[in-house]
Structures are given as C-alpha cells and as structure tokens.
CSV table of C-alpha atoms in Angstrom, one decimal:
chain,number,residue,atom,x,y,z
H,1,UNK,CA,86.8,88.9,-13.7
H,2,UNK,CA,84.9,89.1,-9.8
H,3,UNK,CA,81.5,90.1,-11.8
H,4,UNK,CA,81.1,87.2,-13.9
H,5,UNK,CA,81.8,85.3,-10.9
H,6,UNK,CA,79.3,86.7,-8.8
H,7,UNK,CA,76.8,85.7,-11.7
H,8,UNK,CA,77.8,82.5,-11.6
H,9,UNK,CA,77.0,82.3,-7.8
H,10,UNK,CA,73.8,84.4,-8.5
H,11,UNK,CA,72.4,82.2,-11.4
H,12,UNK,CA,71.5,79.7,-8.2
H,13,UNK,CA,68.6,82.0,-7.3
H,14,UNK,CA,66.9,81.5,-10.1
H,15,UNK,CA,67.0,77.7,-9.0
H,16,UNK,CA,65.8,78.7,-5.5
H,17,UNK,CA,62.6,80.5,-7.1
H,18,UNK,CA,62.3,77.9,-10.2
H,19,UNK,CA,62.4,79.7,-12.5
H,20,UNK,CA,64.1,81.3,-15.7
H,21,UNK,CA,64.4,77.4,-17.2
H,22,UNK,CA,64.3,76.2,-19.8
H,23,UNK,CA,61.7,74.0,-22.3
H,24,UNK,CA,60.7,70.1,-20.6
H,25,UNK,CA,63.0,67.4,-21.3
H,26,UNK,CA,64.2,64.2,-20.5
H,27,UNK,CA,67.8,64.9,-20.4
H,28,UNK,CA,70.1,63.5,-17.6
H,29,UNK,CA,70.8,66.9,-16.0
H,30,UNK,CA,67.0,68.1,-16.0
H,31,UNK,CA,65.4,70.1,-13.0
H,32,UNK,CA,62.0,68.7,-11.9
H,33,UNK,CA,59.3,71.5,-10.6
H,34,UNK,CA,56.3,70.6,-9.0
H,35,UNK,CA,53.1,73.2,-9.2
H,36,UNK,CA,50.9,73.5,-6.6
H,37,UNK,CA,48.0,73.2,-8.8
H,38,UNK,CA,48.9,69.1,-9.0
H,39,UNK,CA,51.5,66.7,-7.8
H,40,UNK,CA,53.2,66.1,-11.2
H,41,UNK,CA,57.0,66.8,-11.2
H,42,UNK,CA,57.7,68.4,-14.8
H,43,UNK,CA,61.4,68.2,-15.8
H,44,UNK,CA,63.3,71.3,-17.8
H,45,UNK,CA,66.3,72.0,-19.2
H,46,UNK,CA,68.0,74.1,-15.6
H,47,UNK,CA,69.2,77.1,-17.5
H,48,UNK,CA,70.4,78.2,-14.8
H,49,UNK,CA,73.2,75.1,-14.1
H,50,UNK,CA,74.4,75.8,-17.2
H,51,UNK,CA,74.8,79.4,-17.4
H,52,UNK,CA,76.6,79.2,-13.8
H,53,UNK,CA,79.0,76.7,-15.6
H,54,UNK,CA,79.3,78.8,-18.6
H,55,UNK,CA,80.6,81.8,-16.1
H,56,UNK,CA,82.2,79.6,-13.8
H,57,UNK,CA,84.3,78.8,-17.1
H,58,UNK,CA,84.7,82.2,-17.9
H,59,UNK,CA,86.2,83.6,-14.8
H,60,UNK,CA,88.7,80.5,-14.9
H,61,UNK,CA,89.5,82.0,-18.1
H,62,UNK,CA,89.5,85.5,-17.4
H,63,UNK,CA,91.4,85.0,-14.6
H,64,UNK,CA,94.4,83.2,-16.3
H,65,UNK,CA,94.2,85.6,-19.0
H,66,UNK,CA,94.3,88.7,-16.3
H,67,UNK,CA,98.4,88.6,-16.4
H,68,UNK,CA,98.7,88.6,-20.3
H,69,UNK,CA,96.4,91.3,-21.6
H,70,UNK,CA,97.8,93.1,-24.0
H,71,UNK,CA,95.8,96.9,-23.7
H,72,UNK,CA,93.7,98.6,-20.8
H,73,UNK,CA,90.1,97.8,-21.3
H,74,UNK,CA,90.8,93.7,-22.7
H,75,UNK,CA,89.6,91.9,-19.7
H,76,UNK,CA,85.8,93.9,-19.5
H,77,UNK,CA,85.7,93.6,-23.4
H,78,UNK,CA,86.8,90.1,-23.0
H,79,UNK,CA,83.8,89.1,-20.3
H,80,UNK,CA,81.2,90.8,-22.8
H,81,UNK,CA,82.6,88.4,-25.5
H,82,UNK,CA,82.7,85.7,-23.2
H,83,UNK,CA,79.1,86.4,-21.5
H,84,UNK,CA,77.5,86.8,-25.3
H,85,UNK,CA,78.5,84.2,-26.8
H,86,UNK,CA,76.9,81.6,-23.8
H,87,UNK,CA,74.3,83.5,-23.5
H,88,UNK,CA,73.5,83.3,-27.1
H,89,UNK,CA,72.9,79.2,-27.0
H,90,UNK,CA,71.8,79.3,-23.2
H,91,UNK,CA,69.0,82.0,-24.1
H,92,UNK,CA,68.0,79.5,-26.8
H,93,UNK,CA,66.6,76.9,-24.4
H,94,UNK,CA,64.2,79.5,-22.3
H,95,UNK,CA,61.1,79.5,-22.1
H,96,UNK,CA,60.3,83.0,-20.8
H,97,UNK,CA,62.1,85.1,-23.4
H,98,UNK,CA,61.0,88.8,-24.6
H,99,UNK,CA,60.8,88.8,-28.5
H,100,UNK,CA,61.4,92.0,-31.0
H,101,UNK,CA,58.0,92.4,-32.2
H,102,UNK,CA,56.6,89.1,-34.3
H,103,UNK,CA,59.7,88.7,-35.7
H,104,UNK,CA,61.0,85.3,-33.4
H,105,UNK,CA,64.1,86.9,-32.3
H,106,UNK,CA,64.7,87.0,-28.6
H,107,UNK,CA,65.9,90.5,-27.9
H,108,UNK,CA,68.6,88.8,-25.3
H,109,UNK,CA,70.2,86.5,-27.7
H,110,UNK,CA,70.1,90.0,-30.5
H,111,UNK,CA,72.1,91.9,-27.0
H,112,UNK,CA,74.3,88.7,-26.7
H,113,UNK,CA,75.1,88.4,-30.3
H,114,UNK,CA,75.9,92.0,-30.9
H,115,UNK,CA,77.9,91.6,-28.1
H,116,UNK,CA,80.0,88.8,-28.8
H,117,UNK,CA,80.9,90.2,-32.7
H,118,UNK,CA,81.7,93.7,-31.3
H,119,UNK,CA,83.7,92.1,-28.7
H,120,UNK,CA,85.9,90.2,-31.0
H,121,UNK,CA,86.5,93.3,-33.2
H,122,UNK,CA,87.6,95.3,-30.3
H,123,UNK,CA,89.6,92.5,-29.2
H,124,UNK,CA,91.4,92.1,-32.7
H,125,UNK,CA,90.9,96.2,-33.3
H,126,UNK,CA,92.8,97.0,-29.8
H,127,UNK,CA,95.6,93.6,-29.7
H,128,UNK,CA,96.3,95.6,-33.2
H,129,UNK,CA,96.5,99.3,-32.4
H,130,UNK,CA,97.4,99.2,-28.6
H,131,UNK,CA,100.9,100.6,-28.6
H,132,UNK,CA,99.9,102.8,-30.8
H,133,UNK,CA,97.4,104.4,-29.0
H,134,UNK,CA,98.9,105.7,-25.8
H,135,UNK,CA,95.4,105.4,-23.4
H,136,UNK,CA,95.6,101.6,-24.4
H,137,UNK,CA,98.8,100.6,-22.9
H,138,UNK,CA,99.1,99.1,-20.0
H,139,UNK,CA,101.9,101.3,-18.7
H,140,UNK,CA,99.5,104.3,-19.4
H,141,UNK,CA,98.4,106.2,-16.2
H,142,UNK,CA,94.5,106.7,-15.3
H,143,UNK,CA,93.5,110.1,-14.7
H,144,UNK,CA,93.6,109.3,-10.9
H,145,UNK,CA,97.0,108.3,-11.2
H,146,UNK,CA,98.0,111.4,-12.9
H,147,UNK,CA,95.9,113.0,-10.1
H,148,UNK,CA,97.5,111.6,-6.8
H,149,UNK,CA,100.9,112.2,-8.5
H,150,UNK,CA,100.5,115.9,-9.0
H,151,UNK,CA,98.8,116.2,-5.4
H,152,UNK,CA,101.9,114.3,-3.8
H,153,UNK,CA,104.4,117.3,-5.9
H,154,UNK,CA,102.5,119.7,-4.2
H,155,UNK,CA,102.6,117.9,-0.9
H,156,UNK,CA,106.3,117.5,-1.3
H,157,UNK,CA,106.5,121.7,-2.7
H,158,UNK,CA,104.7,122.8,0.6
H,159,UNK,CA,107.0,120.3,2.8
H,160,UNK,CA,109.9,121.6,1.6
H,161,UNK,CA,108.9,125.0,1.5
H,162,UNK,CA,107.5,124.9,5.3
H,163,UNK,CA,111.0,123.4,5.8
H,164,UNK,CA,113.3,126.3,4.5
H,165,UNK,CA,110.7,129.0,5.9
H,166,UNK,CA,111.5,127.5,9.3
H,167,UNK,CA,115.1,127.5,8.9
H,168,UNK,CA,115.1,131.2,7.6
H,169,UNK,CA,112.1,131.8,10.6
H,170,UNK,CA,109.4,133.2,8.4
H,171,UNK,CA,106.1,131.3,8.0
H,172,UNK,CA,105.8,129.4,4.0
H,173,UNK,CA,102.8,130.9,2.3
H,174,UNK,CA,100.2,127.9,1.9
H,175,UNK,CA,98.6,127.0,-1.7
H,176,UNK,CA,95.2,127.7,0.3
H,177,UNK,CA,95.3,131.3,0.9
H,178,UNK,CA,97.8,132.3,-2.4
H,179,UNK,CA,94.6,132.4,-4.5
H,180,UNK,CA,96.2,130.4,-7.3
H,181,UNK,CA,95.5,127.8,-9.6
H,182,UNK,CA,96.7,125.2,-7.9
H,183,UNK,CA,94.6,126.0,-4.7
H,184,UNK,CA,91.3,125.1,-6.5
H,185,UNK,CA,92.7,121.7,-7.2
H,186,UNK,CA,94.1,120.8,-3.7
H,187,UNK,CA,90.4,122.2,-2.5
H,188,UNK,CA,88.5,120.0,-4.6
C-alpha cells in the first residue's frame, strides 16, 4: 500500500511546476496559474489535488483491507484496480494527454481501463480459486522462505556435526570442501 502513498505525496509536484492540470474552470477548488507572458491568472481543474485524494483514499483502503486478503498477490492487484479506475475519470479532465493515433482515445485512460477490468477479474478469478491453487495461499512459502529454511537445516547439520566430531576428537567434514550438491548452494 506505501507506493500509492508515495504517489499521493508526489502528485504535489506537479503543483509545484504547474502543470499536468486540467481544462479552465470556474469551479470552487480551481488552481490559478499566471504566465509570464501577461498578468492574467487562468484557473484549471488541479488534477493533481484530486488524484492525490483519489490515492490518499486508496491507501486508507488498502491499508484496512491489508489484514483480510484472501490470496498472495490481492493487495498489488487491488492498487492497479484501484489506481485505474481514478485514473480513468482524473485522466478525462487533462489537458496534456497522448492520444492513440486520431482515434480521441487517451492512451492513459486505455492503460487505466484495461487495468481496472483485468484487475477485477483477477480479484474475482483468485478470491475463487485461491485455496485451490497452493502459490495463492497466504500460508504458502516464497522461494526465499523455502531458501532460508533449507540454509538454517544445513546450518543446524554442520552444528551438530562439528559437535559430535569434537566429542569423538576428529575434525566434521564441511559442506565446502565435500564437493557436493549442497556446497554449490551454501556457496551461492
């Protein structure tokens, strides 16, 4: 949830610069530029404000929803949904938009969109098949994990091994110089 955070912090530059706004308007929340080339103050629709409340609102959500997702991967699919669907309406409003040929579509709000629908089928898809599925559980282990627990057996092998050697006065044979499978993985 941190990343849409920091977005919401980092829409404020664009207010800093003045840009990335929206059409002119009259509209009580407006942001009033003036260009150097006159003194007139144009108002616009600050973009920005409310794509920084848009995230704001997301990481509240996120946040709340970080203790009951129900499969591995929910919360990042869950900010793309989230982040599409504002982004969608708040793209709208912009003035400075890239377009898909002549078509009129603004290739952000086409991202966005295909954003938010593929989120909410992965949301629905993995809510549905998550115990069935056993990387998507959230008791499943990460490969790091799986990692760290096989390098603690060994650590715990050699330890008992260098223990018992030095009962019985001989010296344990380390993983490192046996030449064995296992001594490319500790290695590495």
């Amino acid at each position: 949830p941190s990343v849409i955070l920091a977005q919401a912090i980092g829409r404020w530059g664009n207010f800093m610069n003045g840009e990335a706004h929206g059409g002119e308007t009259d509209i009580f929340c407006r942001m009033g530029l003036r260009y150097s080339e006159n003194a007139v103050i144009h108002y616009y629709h600050p973009t920005f404000l409310y794509e920084s409340l848009w995230n704001l609102l997301g990481f509240i959500l996120l946040y709340s929803f970080y203790k009951k997702k129900k499969f591995n991967g929910e919360i990042v699919i869950g900010y793309f949904t989230w982040y599409g669907l504002g982004r969608v309406f708040i793209e709208g409003l912009r003035t400075d938009s890239l377009y898909l040929g002549n078509t009129g579509i603004r290739v952000s709000q086409l991202i966005a969109g295909v954003c938010f629908v593929v989120g909410l089928v992965l949301i629905a898809v993995g809510r549905r098949v998550a115990d069935r599925i056993p990387a998507l559980r959230l008791d499943a282990p990460s490969g790091c994990e799986e990692r760290f627990a096989a390098e603690e057996s060994r650590r715990s092998a050699k330890k008992t091994a260098d223990s018992d050697a030095q009962k019985g006065g001989k010296a344990a044979p380390s993983p490192e110089k046996d030449g064995g499978e296992d001594s490319k993985d500790v290695q590495n």
